Coordinates of C-alpha atoms and ligand atoms in Angstrom, one line a residue:
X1 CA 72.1 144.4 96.9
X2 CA 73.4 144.2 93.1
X3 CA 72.3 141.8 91.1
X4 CA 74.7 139.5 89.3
X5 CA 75.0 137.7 86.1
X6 CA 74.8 134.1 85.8
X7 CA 78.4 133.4 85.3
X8 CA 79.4 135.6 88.7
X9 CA 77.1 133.6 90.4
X10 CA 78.8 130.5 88.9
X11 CA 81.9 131.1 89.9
X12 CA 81.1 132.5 93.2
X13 CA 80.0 128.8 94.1
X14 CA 83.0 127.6 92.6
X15 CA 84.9 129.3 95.4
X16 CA 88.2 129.3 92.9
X17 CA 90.2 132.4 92.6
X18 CA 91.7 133.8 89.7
X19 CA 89.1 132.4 87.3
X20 CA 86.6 133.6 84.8
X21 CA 83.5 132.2 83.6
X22 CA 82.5 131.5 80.3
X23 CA 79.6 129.5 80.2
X24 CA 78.1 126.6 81.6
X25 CA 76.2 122.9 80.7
X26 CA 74.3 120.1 82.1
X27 CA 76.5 116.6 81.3
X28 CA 75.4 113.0 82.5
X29 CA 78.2 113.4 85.1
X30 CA 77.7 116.9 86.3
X31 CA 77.4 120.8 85.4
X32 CA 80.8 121.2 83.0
X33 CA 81.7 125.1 83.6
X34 CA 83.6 126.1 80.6
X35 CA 86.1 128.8 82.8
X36 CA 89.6 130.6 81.7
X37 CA 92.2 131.8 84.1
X38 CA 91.9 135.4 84.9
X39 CA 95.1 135.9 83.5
X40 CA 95.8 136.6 80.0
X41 CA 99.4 135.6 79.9
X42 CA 100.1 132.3 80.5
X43 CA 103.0 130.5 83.1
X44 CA 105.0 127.3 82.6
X45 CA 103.2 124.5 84.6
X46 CA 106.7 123.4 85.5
X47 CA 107.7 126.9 87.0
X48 CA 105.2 129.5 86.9
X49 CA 107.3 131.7 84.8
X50 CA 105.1 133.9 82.0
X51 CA 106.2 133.0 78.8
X52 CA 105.5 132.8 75.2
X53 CA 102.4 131.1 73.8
X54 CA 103.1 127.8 71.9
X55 CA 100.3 126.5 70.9
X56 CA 96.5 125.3 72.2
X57 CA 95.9 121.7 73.3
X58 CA 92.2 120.1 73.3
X59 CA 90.2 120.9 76.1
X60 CA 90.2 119.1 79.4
X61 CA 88.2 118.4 82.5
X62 CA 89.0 118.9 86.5
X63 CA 87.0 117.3 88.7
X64 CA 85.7 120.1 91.2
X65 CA 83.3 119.7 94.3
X66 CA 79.5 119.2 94.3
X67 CA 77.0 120.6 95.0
X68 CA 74.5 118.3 96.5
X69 CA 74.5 115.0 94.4
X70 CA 76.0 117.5 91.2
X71 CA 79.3 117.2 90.2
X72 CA 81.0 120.0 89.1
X73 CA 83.5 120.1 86.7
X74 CA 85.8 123.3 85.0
X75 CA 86.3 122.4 81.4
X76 CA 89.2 124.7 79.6
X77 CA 91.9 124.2 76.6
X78 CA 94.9 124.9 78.3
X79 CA 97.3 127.1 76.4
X80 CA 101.2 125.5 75.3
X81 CA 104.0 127.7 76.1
X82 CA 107.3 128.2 75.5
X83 CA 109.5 128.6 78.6
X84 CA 113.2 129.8 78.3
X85 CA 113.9 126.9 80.9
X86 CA 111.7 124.2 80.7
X87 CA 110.9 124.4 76.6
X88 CA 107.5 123.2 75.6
X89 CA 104.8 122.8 78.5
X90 CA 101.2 123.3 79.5
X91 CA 100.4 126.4 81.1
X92 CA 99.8 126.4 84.8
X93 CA 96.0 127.0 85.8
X94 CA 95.6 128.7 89.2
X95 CA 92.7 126.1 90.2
X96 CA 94.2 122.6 90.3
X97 CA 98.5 121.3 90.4
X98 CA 100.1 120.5 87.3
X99 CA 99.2 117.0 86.2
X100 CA 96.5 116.5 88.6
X101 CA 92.8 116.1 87.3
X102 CA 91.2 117.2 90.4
X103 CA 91.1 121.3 91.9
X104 CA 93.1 122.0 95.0
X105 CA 89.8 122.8 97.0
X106 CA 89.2 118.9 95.6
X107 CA 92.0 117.8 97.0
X108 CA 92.2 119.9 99.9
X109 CA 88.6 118.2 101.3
X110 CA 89.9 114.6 100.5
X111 CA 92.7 115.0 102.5
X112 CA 90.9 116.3 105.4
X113 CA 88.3 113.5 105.4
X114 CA 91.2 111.1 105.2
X115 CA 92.5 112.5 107.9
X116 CA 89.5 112.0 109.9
X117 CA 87.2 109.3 108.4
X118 CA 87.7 105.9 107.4
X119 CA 88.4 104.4 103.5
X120 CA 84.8 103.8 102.8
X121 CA 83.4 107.1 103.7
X122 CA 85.8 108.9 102.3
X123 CA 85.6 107.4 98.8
X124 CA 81.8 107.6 99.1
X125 CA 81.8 111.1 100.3
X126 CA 84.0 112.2 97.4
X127 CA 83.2 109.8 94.4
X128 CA 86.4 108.2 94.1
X129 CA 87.9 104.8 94.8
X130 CA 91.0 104.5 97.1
X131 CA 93.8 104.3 95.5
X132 CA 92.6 108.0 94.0
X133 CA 92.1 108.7 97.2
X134 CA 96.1 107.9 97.7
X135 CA 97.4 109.3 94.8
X136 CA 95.4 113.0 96.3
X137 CA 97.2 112.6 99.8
X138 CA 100.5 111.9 98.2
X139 CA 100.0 115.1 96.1
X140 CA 98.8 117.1 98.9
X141 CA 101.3 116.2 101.7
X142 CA 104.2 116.8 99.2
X143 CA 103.3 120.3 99.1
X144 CA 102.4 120.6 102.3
X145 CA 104.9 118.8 104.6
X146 CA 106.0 121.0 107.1
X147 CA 109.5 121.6 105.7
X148 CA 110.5 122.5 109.7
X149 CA 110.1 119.3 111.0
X150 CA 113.7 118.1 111.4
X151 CA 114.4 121.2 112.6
X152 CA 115.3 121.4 116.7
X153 CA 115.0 117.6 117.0
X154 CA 116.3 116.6 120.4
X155 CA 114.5 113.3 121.5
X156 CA 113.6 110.9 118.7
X157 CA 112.1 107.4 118.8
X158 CA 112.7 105.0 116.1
X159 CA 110.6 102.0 114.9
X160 CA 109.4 100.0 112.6
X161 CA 106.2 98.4 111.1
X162 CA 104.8 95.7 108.8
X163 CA 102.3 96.5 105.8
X164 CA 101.2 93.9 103.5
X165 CA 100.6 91.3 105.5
X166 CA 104.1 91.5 107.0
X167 CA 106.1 91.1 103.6
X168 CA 107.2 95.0 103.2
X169 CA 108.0 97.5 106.2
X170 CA 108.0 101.4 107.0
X171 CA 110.5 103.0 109.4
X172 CA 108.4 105.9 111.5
X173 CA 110.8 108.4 113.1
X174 CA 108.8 110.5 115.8
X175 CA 109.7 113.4 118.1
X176 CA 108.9 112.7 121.3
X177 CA 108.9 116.2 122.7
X178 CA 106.3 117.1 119.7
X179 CA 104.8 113.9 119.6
X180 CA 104.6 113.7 115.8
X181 CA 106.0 111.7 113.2
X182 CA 108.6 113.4 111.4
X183 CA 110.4 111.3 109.0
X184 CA 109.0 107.5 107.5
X185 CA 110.2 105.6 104.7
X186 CA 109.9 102.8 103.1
X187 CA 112.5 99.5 104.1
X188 CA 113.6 98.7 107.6
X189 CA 116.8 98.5 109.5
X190 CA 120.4 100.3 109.2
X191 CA 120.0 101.1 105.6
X192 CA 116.9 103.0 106.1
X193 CA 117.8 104.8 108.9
X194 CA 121.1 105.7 107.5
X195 CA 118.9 107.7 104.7
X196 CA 117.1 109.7 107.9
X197 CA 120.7 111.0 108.8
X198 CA 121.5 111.6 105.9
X199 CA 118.5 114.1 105.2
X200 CA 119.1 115.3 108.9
X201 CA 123.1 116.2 108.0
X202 CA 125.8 116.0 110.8
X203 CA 124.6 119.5 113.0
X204 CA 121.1 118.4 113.6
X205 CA 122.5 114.7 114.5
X206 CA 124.7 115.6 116.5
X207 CA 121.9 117.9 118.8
X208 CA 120.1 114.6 119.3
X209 CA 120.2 113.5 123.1
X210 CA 117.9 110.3 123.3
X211 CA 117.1 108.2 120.4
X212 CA 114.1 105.2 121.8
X213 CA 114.2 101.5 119.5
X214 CA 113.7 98.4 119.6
X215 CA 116.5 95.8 120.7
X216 CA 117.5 95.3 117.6
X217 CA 121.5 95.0 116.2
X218 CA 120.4 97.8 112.9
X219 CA 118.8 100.5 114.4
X220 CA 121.6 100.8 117.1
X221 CA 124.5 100.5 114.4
X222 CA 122.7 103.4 112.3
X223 CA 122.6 105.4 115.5
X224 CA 126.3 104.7 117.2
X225 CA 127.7 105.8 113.4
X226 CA 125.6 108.7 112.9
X227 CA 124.6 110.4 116.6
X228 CA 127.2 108.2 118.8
X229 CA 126.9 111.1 121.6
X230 CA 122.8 110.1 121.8
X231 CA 121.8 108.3 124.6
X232 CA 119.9 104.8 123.5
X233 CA 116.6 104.2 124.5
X234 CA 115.1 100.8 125.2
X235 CA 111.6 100.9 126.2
X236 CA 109.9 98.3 128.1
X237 CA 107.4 97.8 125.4
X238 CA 110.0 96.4 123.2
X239 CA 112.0 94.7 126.3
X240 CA 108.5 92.7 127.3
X241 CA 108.3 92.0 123.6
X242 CA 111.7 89.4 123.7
X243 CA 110.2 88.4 127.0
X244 CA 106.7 87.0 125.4
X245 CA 108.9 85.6 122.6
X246 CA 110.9 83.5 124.6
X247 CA 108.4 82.2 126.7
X248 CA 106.1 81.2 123.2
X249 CA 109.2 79.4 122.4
X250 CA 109.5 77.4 125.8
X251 CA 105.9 76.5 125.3
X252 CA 106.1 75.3 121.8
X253 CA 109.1 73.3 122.4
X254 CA 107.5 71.7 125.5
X255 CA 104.7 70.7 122.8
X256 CA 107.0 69.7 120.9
X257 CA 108.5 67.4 123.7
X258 CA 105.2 65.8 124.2
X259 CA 103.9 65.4 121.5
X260 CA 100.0 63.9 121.0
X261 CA 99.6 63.8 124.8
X262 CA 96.9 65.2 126.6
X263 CA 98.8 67.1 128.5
X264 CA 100.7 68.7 125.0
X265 CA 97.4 69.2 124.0
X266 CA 97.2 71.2 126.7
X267 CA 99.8 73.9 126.8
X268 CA 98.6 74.0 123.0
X269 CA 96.1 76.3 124.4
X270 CA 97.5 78.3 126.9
X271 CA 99.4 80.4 124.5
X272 CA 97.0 83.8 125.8
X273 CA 96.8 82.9 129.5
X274 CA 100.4 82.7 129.3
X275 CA 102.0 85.8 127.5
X276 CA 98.6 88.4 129.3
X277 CA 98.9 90.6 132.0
X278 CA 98.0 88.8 134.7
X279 CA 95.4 91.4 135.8
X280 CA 94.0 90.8 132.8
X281 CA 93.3 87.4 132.8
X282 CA 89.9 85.9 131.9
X283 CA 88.7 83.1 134.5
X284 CA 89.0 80.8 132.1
X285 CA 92.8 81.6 131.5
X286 CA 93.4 81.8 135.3
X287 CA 92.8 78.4 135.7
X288 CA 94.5 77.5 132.6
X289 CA 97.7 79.5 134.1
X290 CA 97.4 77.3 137.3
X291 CA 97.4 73.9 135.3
X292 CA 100.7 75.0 133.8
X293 CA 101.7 76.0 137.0
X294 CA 100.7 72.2 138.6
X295 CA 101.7 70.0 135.3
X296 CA 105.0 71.9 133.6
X297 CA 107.5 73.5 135.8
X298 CA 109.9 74.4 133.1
X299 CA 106.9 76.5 131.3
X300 CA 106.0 77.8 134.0
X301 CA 109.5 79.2 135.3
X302 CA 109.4 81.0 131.5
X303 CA 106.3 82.4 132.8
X304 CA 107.7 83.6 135.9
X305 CA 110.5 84.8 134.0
X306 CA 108.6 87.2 132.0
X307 CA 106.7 88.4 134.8
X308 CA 109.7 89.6 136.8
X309 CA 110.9 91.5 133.9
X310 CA 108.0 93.2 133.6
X311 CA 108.3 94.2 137.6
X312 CA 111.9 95.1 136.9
X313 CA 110.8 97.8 134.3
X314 CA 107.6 99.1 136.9
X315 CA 110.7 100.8 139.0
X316 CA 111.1 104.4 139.0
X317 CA 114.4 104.5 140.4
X318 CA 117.4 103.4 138.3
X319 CA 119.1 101.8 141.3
X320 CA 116.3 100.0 142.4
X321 CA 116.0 99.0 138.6
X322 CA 119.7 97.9 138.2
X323 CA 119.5 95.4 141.6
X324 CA 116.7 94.0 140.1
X325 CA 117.7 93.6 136.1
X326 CA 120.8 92.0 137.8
X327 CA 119.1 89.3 139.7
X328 CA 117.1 88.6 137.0
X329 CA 119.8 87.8 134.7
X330 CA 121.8 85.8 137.2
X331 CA 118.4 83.9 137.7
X332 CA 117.1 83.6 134.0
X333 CA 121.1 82.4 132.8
X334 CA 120.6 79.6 135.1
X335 CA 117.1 78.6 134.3
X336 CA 117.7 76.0 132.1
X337 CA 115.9 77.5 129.5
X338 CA 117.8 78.2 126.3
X339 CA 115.6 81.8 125.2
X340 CA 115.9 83.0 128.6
X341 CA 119.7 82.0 129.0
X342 CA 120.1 84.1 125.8
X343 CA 117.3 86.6 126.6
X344 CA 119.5 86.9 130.1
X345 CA 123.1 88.2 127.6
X346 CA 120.4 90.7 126.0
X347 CA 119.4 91.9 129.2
X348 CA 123.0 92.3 130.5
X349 CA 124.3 93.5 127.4
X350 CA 121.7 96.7 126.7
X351 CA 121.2 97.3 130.2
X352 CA 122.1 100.9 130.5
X353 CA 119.9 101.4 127.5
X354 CA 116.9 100.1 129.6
X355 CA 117.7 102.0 132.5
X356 CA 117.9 105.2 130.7
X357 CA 114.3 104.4 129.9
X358 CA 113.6 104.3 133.5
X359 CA 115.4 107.2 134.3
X360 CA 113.6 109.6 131.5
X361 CA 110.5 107.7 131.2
X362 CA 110.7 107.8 127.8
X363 CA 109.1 105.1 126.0
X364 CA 107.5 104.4 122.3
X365 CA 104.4 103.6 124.6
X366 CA 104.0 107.7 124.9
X367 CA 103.6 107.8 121.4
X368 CA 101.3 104.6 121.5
X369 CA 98.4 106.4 120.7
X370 CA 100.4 107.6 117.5
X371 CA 101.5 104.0 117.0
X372 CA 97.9 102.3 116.9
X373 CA 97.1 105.3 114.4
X374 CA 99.8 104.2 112.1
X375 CA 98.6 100.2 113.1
X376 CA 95.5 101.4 111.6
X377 CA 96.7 103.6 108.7
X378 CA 99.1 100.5 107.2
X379 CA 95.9 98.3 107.5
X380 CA 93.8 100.3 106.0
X381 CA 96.7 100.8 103.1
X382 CA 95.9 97.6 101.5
X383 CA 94.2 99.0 98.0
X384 CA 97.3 101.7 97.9
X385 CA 99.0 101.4 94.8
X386 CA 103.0 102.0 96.4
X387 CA 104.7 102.3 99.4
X388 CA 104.7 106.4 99.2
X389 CA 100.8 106.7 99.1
X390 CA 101.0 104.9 103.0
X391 CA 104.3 107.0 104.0
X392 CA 101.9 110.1 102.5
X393 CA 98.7 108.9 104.5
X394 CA 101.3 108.1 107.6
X395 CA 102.7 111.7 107.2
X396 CA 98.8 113.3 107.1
X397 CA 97.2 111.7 109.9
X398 CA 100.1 111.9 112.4
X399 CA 102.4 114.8 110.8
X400 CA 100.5 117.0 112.6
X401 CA 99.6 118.7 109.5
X402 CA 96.9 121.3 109.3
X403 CA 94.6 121.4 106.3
X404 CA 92.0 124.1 105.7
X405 CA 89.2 122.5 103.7
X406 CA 86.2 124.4 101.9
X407 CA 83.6 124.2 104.0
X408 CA 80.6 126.4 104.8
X409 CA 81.3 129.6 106.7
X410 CA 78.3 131.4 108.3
X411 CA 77.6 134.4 107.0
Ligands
ZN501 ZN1 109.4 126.7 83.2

């Protein structure tokens, strides 16, 4: 085997390509490798064109991997040039994007932590806070992104979800046949949405056959104006959702209507045992349910209520599904109960959207497991700087985007 100088070992560790070294130091904060690009001419950052030199600016630092608990660092005085298009701009180095402070195999092993690791491990792992740790994903996913992914989009769900303790929103577009996220964006309702067609243009809206949502007037007026030939999609998550609503509304007027009493007092606590799966409730709540069921008939009809919608949905067969929606609305209109007389219009009203969730099983529940991913991702986006470091994060971790960081290969 031939033996090798110092600076070919160097920058054989490094792992960069397209990169010379010059020399290297011991700093408090790591080795600083004094490198040059193996090119002589320089490019425009901004395009990657070879043009004229301009001048030199002072030298700067990039924040590489380590080795062990060493940082390494490339240290290099980036050239000025000239470009016919751009005019005056720092030269592109083939180890790190222009702007950034950190290398792309930096980058490249952030990204994939985040990806699979939570906040605190990550920024430990890699030396950085979190918002760094944003500002990286951002960079990465932008160049990244699958540019294919709004391509052959057939069934699409649609939905939306609260960051910042419920003050701002995201809308996540996913593909159900993929089961990825596709398109998210900051904002909520019609507006927002309107901006997905918009990037998807008229062909690719019209090919949609299924679009899944929520209930909701904006997301169907986005669709009817944009895809009006797509087939809307209400899945039971989101019907049982208005269902739990009205019957937390029942309940807190009922405590309303008694006030101080004991038996107000009561119902106070039976908020769980009320809006649970019954097969999932705790002894504890059981009895709770049957003391509604003994002292307040009208809570417990909202209770009732709820429960045979939820039945309704189980159905397989649209038929079956139809006979029983329509009951229920006949029975919930005259309930007496002011959510469930309006919850009974809804019903009526987007019926043939809910049974077309029956009939292709298609629900924003199949994509759950994506959804509690995102849950997680917008909580965890709390120390993020803006809206487009979560979108970024939201894209990385269910994008389906493949990343190839440097790690060891076995010889
Ligand atoms: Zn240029």
């Amino acid at each position: 085997m031939a033996r090798v100088g110092v600076e070919e070992v160097l920058r054989r560790l490094l792992g960069v390509k397209a990169l010379v070294v010059r020399g290297a130091q011991f700093e408090p904060h790591g080795v600083e490798v004094q490198v040059r690009p193996r090119q002589r001419r320089a490019r425009c950052g901004e395009c990657g064109r070879p043009s004229p030199g301009y001048d030199t600016s002072a030298s700067r630092l990039w924040r590489h991997l380590s080795l062990g608990r060493t940082a390494f660092w490339l240290r290099y005085a980036p050239r000025r040039v000239l470009c016919r298009e751009h005019g005056v701009k720092v030269e592109r180095v083939p180890w790190a994007a222009h702007g950034s402070h950190f290398t792309y195999e930096f980058d490249e092993l952030t990204a994939w932590l985040a990806q699979r690791m939570d906040k605190t491990a990550t920024c430990r792992l890699m030396g950085i806070n979190w918002r760094t740790v944003g500002t990286v994903v951002q960079r990465v996913v932008q160049a990244r992104l699958d540019s294919s992914r709004l391509e052959e989009l057939y069934i699409i769900g649609v939905d939306e979800l609260s960051f910042r303790r419920h003050h701002e929103y995201v809308t996540v577009v996913v593909d159900h046949l993929k089961k990825r996220v596709v398109w998210v964006a900051e904002g909520k309702g019609e507006k927002t949405l309107q901006k997905f067609f918009d990037e998807l243009g008229p062909e690719r809206s019209q090919a949609l056959t299924h679009v899944s949502m929520d209930l909701g007037a904006a997301y169907q007026a986005a669709v009817e104006a944009r895809a009006p030939q797509a087939q809307k999609v209400f899945d039971r998550f989101h019907v049982q959702k208005l269902a739990s609503e009205a019957v937390d509304t029942v309940r807190r007027q009922e405590v309303g209507l008694l006030g101080g009493a004991a038996e107000g007092r009561a119902l106070k606590k039976s908020r769980w045992a009320l809006l649970k799966n019954p097969w999932n409730l705790t002894q504890r709540q059981g009895q709770k349910l049957s003391e509604v069921a003994r002292t307040n008939k009208r809570l417990y009809r909202a209770y009732l209520l709820k429960e045979s919608l939820a039945k309704g949905l189980d159905y397989r067969q649209p038929g079956r599904a139809e006979q029983h929606l329509d009951g229920w609305a006949q029975w919930a209109s005259h309930s007496k109960l002011k959510p469930f007389v309006k919850l009974s219009r809804t019903i009526r009203r987007f019926k043939q959207g809910i049974l077309a969730y029956i009939s292709t099983g298609l629900s924003n529940g199949l994509v759950e497991g994506l959804n509690n991913k995102i849950r997680l991702i917008t909580r965890r986006a709390f120390g993020f700087h803006s809206a487009e470091a979560l979108t970024a994060m939201i894209h990385l971790c269910c994008g389906g985007l493949s990343l190839t960081p440097p790690l060891p290969v076995p010889n």
